[in-house]
XYZ file of C-alpha atoms in Angstrom:
462
model
C 0.063 0.151 0.293
C 1.267 3.508 -0.631
C 0.388 6.154 2.363
C 0.804 9.669 0.623
C 2.624 11.938 3.251
C 0.324 15.033 4.070
C 1.541 18.540 3.419
C -0.968 20.903 4.590
C 1.123 23.946 5.801
C -1.569 26.629 4.332
C -4.215 24.836 6.214
C -2.236 24.635 9.654
C -1.358 28.334 9.441
C -5.148 29.279 8.892
C -6.082 26.969 11.791
C -3.439 28.684 13.864
C -4.061 32.272 13.018
C -8.141 31.617 13.232
C -7.277 30.469 16.909
C -5.478 33.550 17.755
C -2.128 31.925 18.312
C 1.606 32.535 17.303
C 3.666 29.537 16.241
C 5.353 29.236 19.781
C 2.039 29.046 21.536
C 0.510 26.322 19.096
C 3.624 24.427 19.021
C 3.679 24.300 23.059
C -0.091 23.057 22.677
C 0.969 20.239 20.343
C 4.248 19.320 22.036
C 6.347 20.021 19.305
C 9.114 22.499 18.725
C 8.424 26.027 16.939
C 10.706 25.318 14.301
C 9.350 21.907 13.358
C 5.699 24.053 13.356
C 7.495 26.601 11.010
C 8.500 23.690 8.644
C 5.123 22.140 8.568
C 3.714 25.505 7.825
C 6.175 26.235 4.986
C 5.243 22.593 3.478
C 8.899 21.489 4.052
C 7.907 18.666 6.545
C 4.837 16.514 6.401
C 2.271 16.411 9.224
C 2.848 13.051 11.142
C 0.160 10.903 12.437
C 0.671 11.683 16.207
C 0.745 15.500 15.588
C -2.297 15.319 13.351
C -4.108 13.499 16.014
C -3.240 16.046 18.656
C -4.058 18.864 16.348
C -7.587 17.189 15.849
C -8.024 16.706 19.593
C -6.861 20.101 20.706
C -8.414 22.157 18.039
C -11.640 20.102 17.584
C -11.676 19.658 13.667
C -11.950 17.298 10.992
C -8.469 15.782 9.763
C -9.607 15.444 6.335
C -10.396 19.158 6.049
C -6.362 19.880 5.974
C -5.886 17.878 2.459
C -9.404 19.155 1.425
C -8.675 22.842 1.991
C -5.101 23.096 0.307
C -5.047 26.424 -2.110
C -6.136 25.412 -5.863
C -6.464 21.715 -4.603
C -2.493 21.637 -3.822
C 0.746 21.248 -5.567
C -0.415 18.612 -8.138
C -3.430 20.369 -9.001
C -1.898 23.853 -9.503
C 0.843 22.055 -11.723
C -1.908 20.597 -14.032
C -3.184 24.034 -14.586
C 0.158 25.449 -15.237
C 0.822 22.607 -17.872
C -1.526 24.313 -19.945
C 0.088 25.219 -23.363
C -0.245 28.949 -22.737
C 2.508 28.376 -19.739
C 4.653 26.205 -21.807
C 7.513 28.878 -21.805
C 7.476 29.531 -18.361
C 8.974 26.438 -17.149
C 7.467 26.638 -13.624
C 8.911 23.661 -11.725
C 7.246 21.654 -8.741
C 9.450 23.671 -5.991
C 8.580 27.062 -7.596
C 4.630 26.018 -7.099
C 5.399 24.778 -3.485
C 7.444 27.975 -2.528
C 4.069 29.806 -4.050
C 1.633 27.971 -2.075
C 3.856 28.637 1.143
C 4.617 32.074 0.500
C 1.085 33.410 -0.913
C -1.457 30.770 -0.657
C -4.300 33.152 -1.207
C -3.135 34.351 -4.561
C -2.514 30.489 -5.621
C -6.376 30.022 -4.960
C -7.046 33.141 -7.014
C -5.252 31.669 -9.804
C -6.958 28.682 -9.551
C -10.364 29.954 -9.242
C -9.558 32.441 -12.299
C -8.371 29.621 -14.461
C -11.079 27.171 -13.702
C -13.626 30.163 -14.519
C -12.343 30.963 -17.870
C -14.657 30.992 -20.877
C -15.046 28.480 -23.706
C -13.177 30.627 -26.035
C -9.995 30.298 -24.168
C -10.407 26.563 -24.910
C -11.444 25.930 -21.077
C -15.019 25.644 -20.000
C -16.164 27.713 -17.248
C -16.912 25.629 -14.153
C -20.053 27.687 -13.360
C -21.068 27.184 -17.071
C -20.296 23.556 -17.122
C -21.721 21.490 -14.023
C -19.714 18.325 -14.697
C -16.534 20.429 -14.500
C -17.804 21.785 -11.045
C -18.528 18.258 -9.794
C -15.168 17.123 -11.049
C -13.332 19.737 -9.134
C -15.371 18.797 -6.054
C -14.251 15.112 -6.340
C -10.700 16.157 -7.256
C -10.823 18.184 -3.941
C -11.784 15.012 -2.021
C -9.108 12.983 -4.071
C -12.186 10.818 -4.840
C -12.688 9.229 -1.720
C -15.407 9.494 0.866
C -14.777 8.245 4.033
C -17.978 8.533 5.962
C -19.952 7.018 2.699
C -17.292 3.978 2.751
C -18.093 3.330 6.455
C -21.483 3.429 6.203
C -21.521 1.204 3.295
C -19.034 -1.194 4.719
C -21.417 -1.691 7.739
C -24.569 -2.386 5.729
C -22.325 -4.983 3.502
C -21.272 -6.884 6.390
C -24.941 -6.957 7.925
C -26.339 -8.106 4.575
C -23.411 -10.658 4.188
C -24.235 -12.118 7.475
C -27.733 -13.117 6.092
C -27.053 -14.293 2.904
C -23.834 -14.964 0.467
C -25.975 -13.733 -2.469
C -25.727 -9.884 -2.315
C -28.369 -9.117 -4.959
C -30.853 -11.318 -3.048
C -29.885 -9.637 0.223
C -30.387 -6.255 -1.290
C -33.810 -7.360 -2.699
C -34.855 -8.642 0.751
C -33.664 -5.295 2.639
C -35.583 -3.255 0.063
C -38.697 -5.396 0.355
C -38.895 -6.002 4.358
C -37.751 -2.833 5.705
C -38.634 -0.216 2.944
C -41.541 -1.905 1.355
C -39.821 -1.816 -2.218
C -40.045 -4.906 -4.529
C -37.799 -5.472 -7.463
C -39.274 -6.365 -10.729
C -37.249 -7.398 -13.918
C -39.096 -6.092 -17.202
C -38.646 -6.865 -20.612
C -37.381 -4.443 -23.104
C -40.578 -3.993 -24.708
C -41.860 -2.366 -21.617
C -38.949 -0.313 -21.204
C -37.315 0.226 -24.273
C -35.077 3.377 -23.205
C -34.937 3.013 -19.623
C -32.519 0.808 -17.509
C -33.720 1.437 -13.961
C -36.965 3.267 -12.818
C -38.666 3.616 -9.476
C -42.286 3.517 -9.398
C -43.424 4.729 -6.080
C -47.085 4.237 -6.584
C -46.394 0.334 -7.305
C -43.591 0.494 -4.577
C -41.567 -0.914 -7.375
C -38.172 -0.694 -8.596
C -38.320 -1.794 -12.078
C -35.022 -2.931 -13.661
C -34.566 -3.508 -17.515
C -33.690 -7.286 -18.587
C -30.731 -5.706 -20.597
C -28.874 -5.343 -17.068
C -26.351 -7.887 -16.383
C -26.064 -9.250 -12.796
C -23.159 -6.689 -11.695
C -25.389 -3.869 -13.084
C -28.778 -5.158 -11.453
C -26.514 -5.554 -8.059
C -25.453 -2.176 -8.388
C -28.866 -0.703 -9.194
C -30.353 -2.340 -6.088
C -27.404 -0.817 -3.868
C -27.901 2.241 -5.500
C -31.747 2.731 -4.585
C -30.933 1.634 -1.030
C -28.112 4.278 -0.730
C -30.895 6.728 -1.682
C -32.617 5.808 1.139
C -29.938 5.031 4.125
C -27.159 7.327 3.104
C -29.398 10.174 2.320
C -28.189 12.118 5.545
C -24.500 11.787 4.577
C -24.962 12.393 0.927
C -27.032 15.540 1.681
C -24.375 16.662 3.733
C -21.505 16.264 1.402
C -23.655 18.067 -1.528
C -24.376 20.911 0.923
C -20.876 21.227 1.709
C -19.661 21.268 -1.876
C -21.463 24.768 -1.938
C -22.135 24.383 -5.936
C -24.243 27.005 -7.272
C -25.995 25.193 -9.902
C -28.846 22.933 -9.167
C -27.893 20.488 -11.985
C -24.383 19.975 -10.474
C -26.046 19.252 -7.151
C -28.147 16.750 -8.833
C -24.885 15.108 -10.840
C -22.797 15.293 -7.511
C -25.474 13.427 -5.655
C -25.717 10.698 -8.354
C -21.942 10.209 -7.976
C -22.217 9.831 -4.161
C -24.985 7.656 -4.593
C -23.163 5.384 -6.878
C -20.033 5.585 -4.633
C -22.099 4.203 -1.984
C -23.407 1.484 -4.037
C -20.079 0.406 -5.116
C -18.973 0.594 -1.488
C -21.548 -2.181 -0.826
C -20.626 -4.218 -3.695
C -16.780 -3.747 -3.019
C -16.233 -2.856 0.745
C -13.507 -0.856 1.536
C -11.258 -3.051 3.795
C -12.183 -6.470 2.032
C -11.514 -4.852 -1.445
C -8.262 -3.329 -0.433
C -7.205 -6.703 0.887
C -8.164 -8.556 -2.174
C -6.265 -5.852 -4.082
C -3.239 -6.473 -2.241
C -3.226 -10.228 -2.225
C -4.070 -10.545 -6.089
C -1.866 -7.765 -7.429
C -4.773 -5.521 -8.320
C -5.915 -8.173 -10.719
C -8.931 -6.739 -11.989
C -10.378 -10.041 -13.805
C -10.134 -11.767 -10.234
C -11.457 -8.794 -8.407
C -14.690 -8.955 -10.960
C -15.383 -12.411 -10.147
C -14.687 -12.126 -6.426
C -17.008 -9.295 -5.885
C -19.580 -9.978 -8.659
C -18.648 -6.570 -10.248
C -17.925 -5.540 -13.998
C -14.617 -4.100 -15.243
C -15.622 -0.573 -15.220
C -17.042 -0.757 -11.532
C -13.585 -2.384 -10.344
C -11.490 0.053 -12.203
C -13.327 3.211 -10.685
C -13.427 1.278 -7.176
C -9.615 1.217 -7.567
C -9.275 4.967 -7.892
C -10.955 5.589 -4.565
C -8.905 3.689 -2.041
C -7.621 6.795 0.170
C -8.615 5.790 3.546
C -6.021 7.605 6.188
C -3.880 4.714 7.159
C -5.060 2.077 4.529
C -4.307 3.591 1.107
C -4.092 1.600 -1.956
C -2.007 2.416 -4.770
C -3.098 5.896 -6.722
C -4.555 5.001 -9.982
C -6.656 7.132 -12.480
C -9.304 6.142 -14.754
C -10.509 7.218 -18.051
C -13.670 5.969 -20.224
C -13.399 7.222 -23.789
C -15.568 6.279 -26.885
C -14.403 5.506 -30.406
C -13.919 9.305 -31.238
C -11.469 9.649 -28.166
C -14.118 11.677 -26.318
C -14.111 11.345 -22.548
C -17.194 10.406 -20.749
C -15.668 9.301 -17.393
C -12.551 10.358 -15.824
C -11.132 10.022 -12.198
C -7.833 11.357 -11.356
C -7.956 10.082 -7.543
C -4.642 10.568 -5.821
C -2.620 9.774 -8.876
C -2.040 13.545 -10.067
C -1.452 12.413 -13.557
C -1.950 14.818 -16.253
C -3.231 12.027 -18.512
C -6.298 12.060 -16.532
C -6.944 15.854 -16.676
C -5.618 16.306 -20.344
C -7.917 17.893 -23.035
C -6.838 15.631 -25.627
C -5.480 12.312 -25.724
C -2.390 11.033 -28.026
C -3.324 8.620 -30.914
C -0.115 6.713 -30.107
C -1.261 5.833 -26.535
C -2.343 1.949 -26.571
C -5.564 3.108 -24.798
C -7.212 3.014 -28.045
C -6.419 -0.426 -29.191
C -8.900 -1.535 -26.795
C -11.594 -0.742 -29.664
C -9.623 -3.505 -31.865
C -9.302 -5.957 -29.177
C -12.286 -6.474 -27.674
C -12.287 -7.715 -23.775
C -8.474 -7.878 -24.048
C -6.385 -6.223 -21.466
C -3.973 -3.947 -23.322
C -0.961 -3.080 -21.470
C 1.097 -0.078 -22.156
C 4.087 2.183 -20.805
C 4.103 5.594 -21.861
C 6.382 8.527 -21.377
C 5.497 12.018 -21.255
C 7.358 15.133 -22.208
C 8.063 15.692 -18.592
C 10.100 12.332 -18.621
C 7.304 10.828 -16.265
C 6.456 7.202 -17.046
C 3.039 5.678 -16.406
C 1.703 2.106 -16.787
C -1.502 1.981 -18.283
C -3.833 -0.972 -18.848
C -7.128 -0.778 -20.853
C -10.178 -2.751 -22.015
C -13.357 -2.542 -24.071
C -16.603 -2.417 -21.988
C -20.285 -2.920 -23.496
C -22.815 -1.094 -21.353
C -26.406 -2.216 -21.719
C -28.211 -0.823 -24.521
C -29.714 -1.610 -27.825
C -27.598 -1.171 -31.007
C -28.153 2.021 -33.046
C -28.011 1.573 -36.703
C -26.543 -1.995 -35.966
C -23.715 -0.731 -34.066
C -23.593 -1.686 -30.195
C -22.382 0.931 -27.749
C -18.738 0.339 -26.623
C -16.156 2.074 -24.751
C -12.604 1.591 -23.688
C -11.910 1.896 -19.793
C -8.300 2.740 -18.982
C -6.481 2.701 -15.847
C -3.060 4.128 -14.997
C -0.476 4.650 -12.371
C 2.760 6.087 -11.885
C 5.265 3.393 -13.253
C 7.631 3.730 -10.278
C 4.383 2.450 -8.060
C 3.597 -0.335 -10.595
C 5.684 -3.268 -9.463
C 3.033 -4.840 -7.377
C 0.477 -5.159 -10.319
C 0.017 -8.696 -11.796
C -0.671 -6.992 -15.168
C 2.687 -5.362 -15.099
C 4.840 -8.536 -14.319
C 7.402 -9.249 -16.707
C 7.640 -5.602 -17.597
C 10.653 -3.518 -17.377
C 8.946 -0.601 -15.627
C 12.056 1.390 -14.953
C 14.108 1.473 -18.371
C 11.882 -0.875 -20.556
C 10.608 0.543 -23.868
C 8.128 3.306 -23.634
C 6.077 5.092 -25.923
C 6.741 8.622 -26.123
C 3.129 10.612 -26.209
C 1.722 14.054 -25.542
C -1.459 15.084 -24.065
C -3.130 15.900 -27.491
C -1.831 17.333 -30.547
C -2.680 20.916 -29.351
C -0.774 20.646 -26.027
C 2.252 18.345 -27.434
C 5.424 19.898 -28.378
C 7.218 17.120 -29.858
C 8.498 17.624 -33.346
C 8.499 15.223 -35.872
C 5.542 13.145 -35.059
C 3.948 11.706 -38.153
C 0.649 11.312 -36.400
C 0.139 14.825 -35.520
C -3.257 16.343 -36.568
C -2.737 20.085 -35.396
C 0.149 22.105 -34.459
C 0.803 23.044 -30.629
C -1.025 26.026 -29.517
C 2.123 27.500 -27.563
C 4.513 27.297 -30.490
C 4.672 29.684 -33.590
C 4.445 27.678 -37.078
C 7.370 27.829 -39.250
C 7.094 27.430 -43.210
C 9.951 26.298 -45.491
C 8.658 26.202 -49.032
C 11.835 24.000 -49.943
C 11.325 21.050 -47.410
C 8.536 18.776 -46.182
C 8.999 16.807 -43.079
C 7.245 13.788 -41.715
C 5.056 16.173 -39.576
C 2.704 18.595 -41.558
C 3.602 21.105 -39.025
C 6.995 22.717 -38.261
C 7.066 24.937 -35.372
C 9.601 26.938 -33.162
C 11.157 24.962 -30.332
C 10.540 27.855 -28.053
């Protein structure tokens, strides 16, 4: 397991100032030296578990707010924004961002808000105008993990497991006996374009026959989550402070789905299974009765304090390369946030190799190496024009952390061959790429009537 160090100098300083204390006074209350507290506030030392516990007891606050309140989402979130091609000539490194957050956290937060709120004409959708982006930002703030929902889901899953080894049957019985809701599977001619419907008049959760067993279990857990986790979900939605009602509903749907996944794949049992199998997705599917996509998404959420899993990101793309789901988790990967995708990335190969796990190592322009694995998924639904719906779900992790993975066995993660890729043509500054379809936004084009290179676009290096 990977336990990410907690650097939260800005939040600690804000907590101290809010309590009207100087560093010497707060250090005495926490039984640490003033110099050590100074290093913590300047993000030059992480907060240890012991100090975090004393801080929570002394000042009566939720420790999760330390990581959740970092300016702009923290160093990695600010760096993802600075990776935009418009800043390519500035060469701002991680140390400079750390100094910025430490010296002027409010200005960093202001930059993040201004960047996220820039209009569509600049190439970045406004958070206020785009509810999905507002929700994504909230999920990023929590690093995709919601401890209270996981705890509640885990308790419910253990309770259901005592009475039955069949989770769908146990969920069905709980809905019927406790909440007077029956489950009915209906044929496609009755529900031609609907997969799940709650009929309160008939007291029925109606499910389409198109749903496979994993999707039926998820639907039942989702319905139960709307009832038993309502208070916790309401609190999280309210705390997000979203101005748009549509964004609130999107966040509520995501959180309910998160709870449902937690019932199907209870945190502690799922994490133990991940460690024991080397995060073997196929084995995890069978063990927990879940789909590839459900397992992949769950793997991005394993960030419980003291029991963290590996930091994965997940993408789901269609044949046109459009992203319909993206979860960066704690990965801090620019691949999860990029506006476009590189056609050289084998993520796209999943469409040509149905249900085959495609493995790849890619290297980005900053020389970081990422191990990715992807597979096609086929959601329930009828074909349109004879073409069945299909997506590719990709999982990725920094190659330096991928050694425990069953899928990475036999691959030289450190020095083995890796595909050099970019973050989409308009963001990529790799020259001489024969696959390039557009010039980089951050470079001036150069024309030479006497030459024609392998790439149709020649541009200034800087």
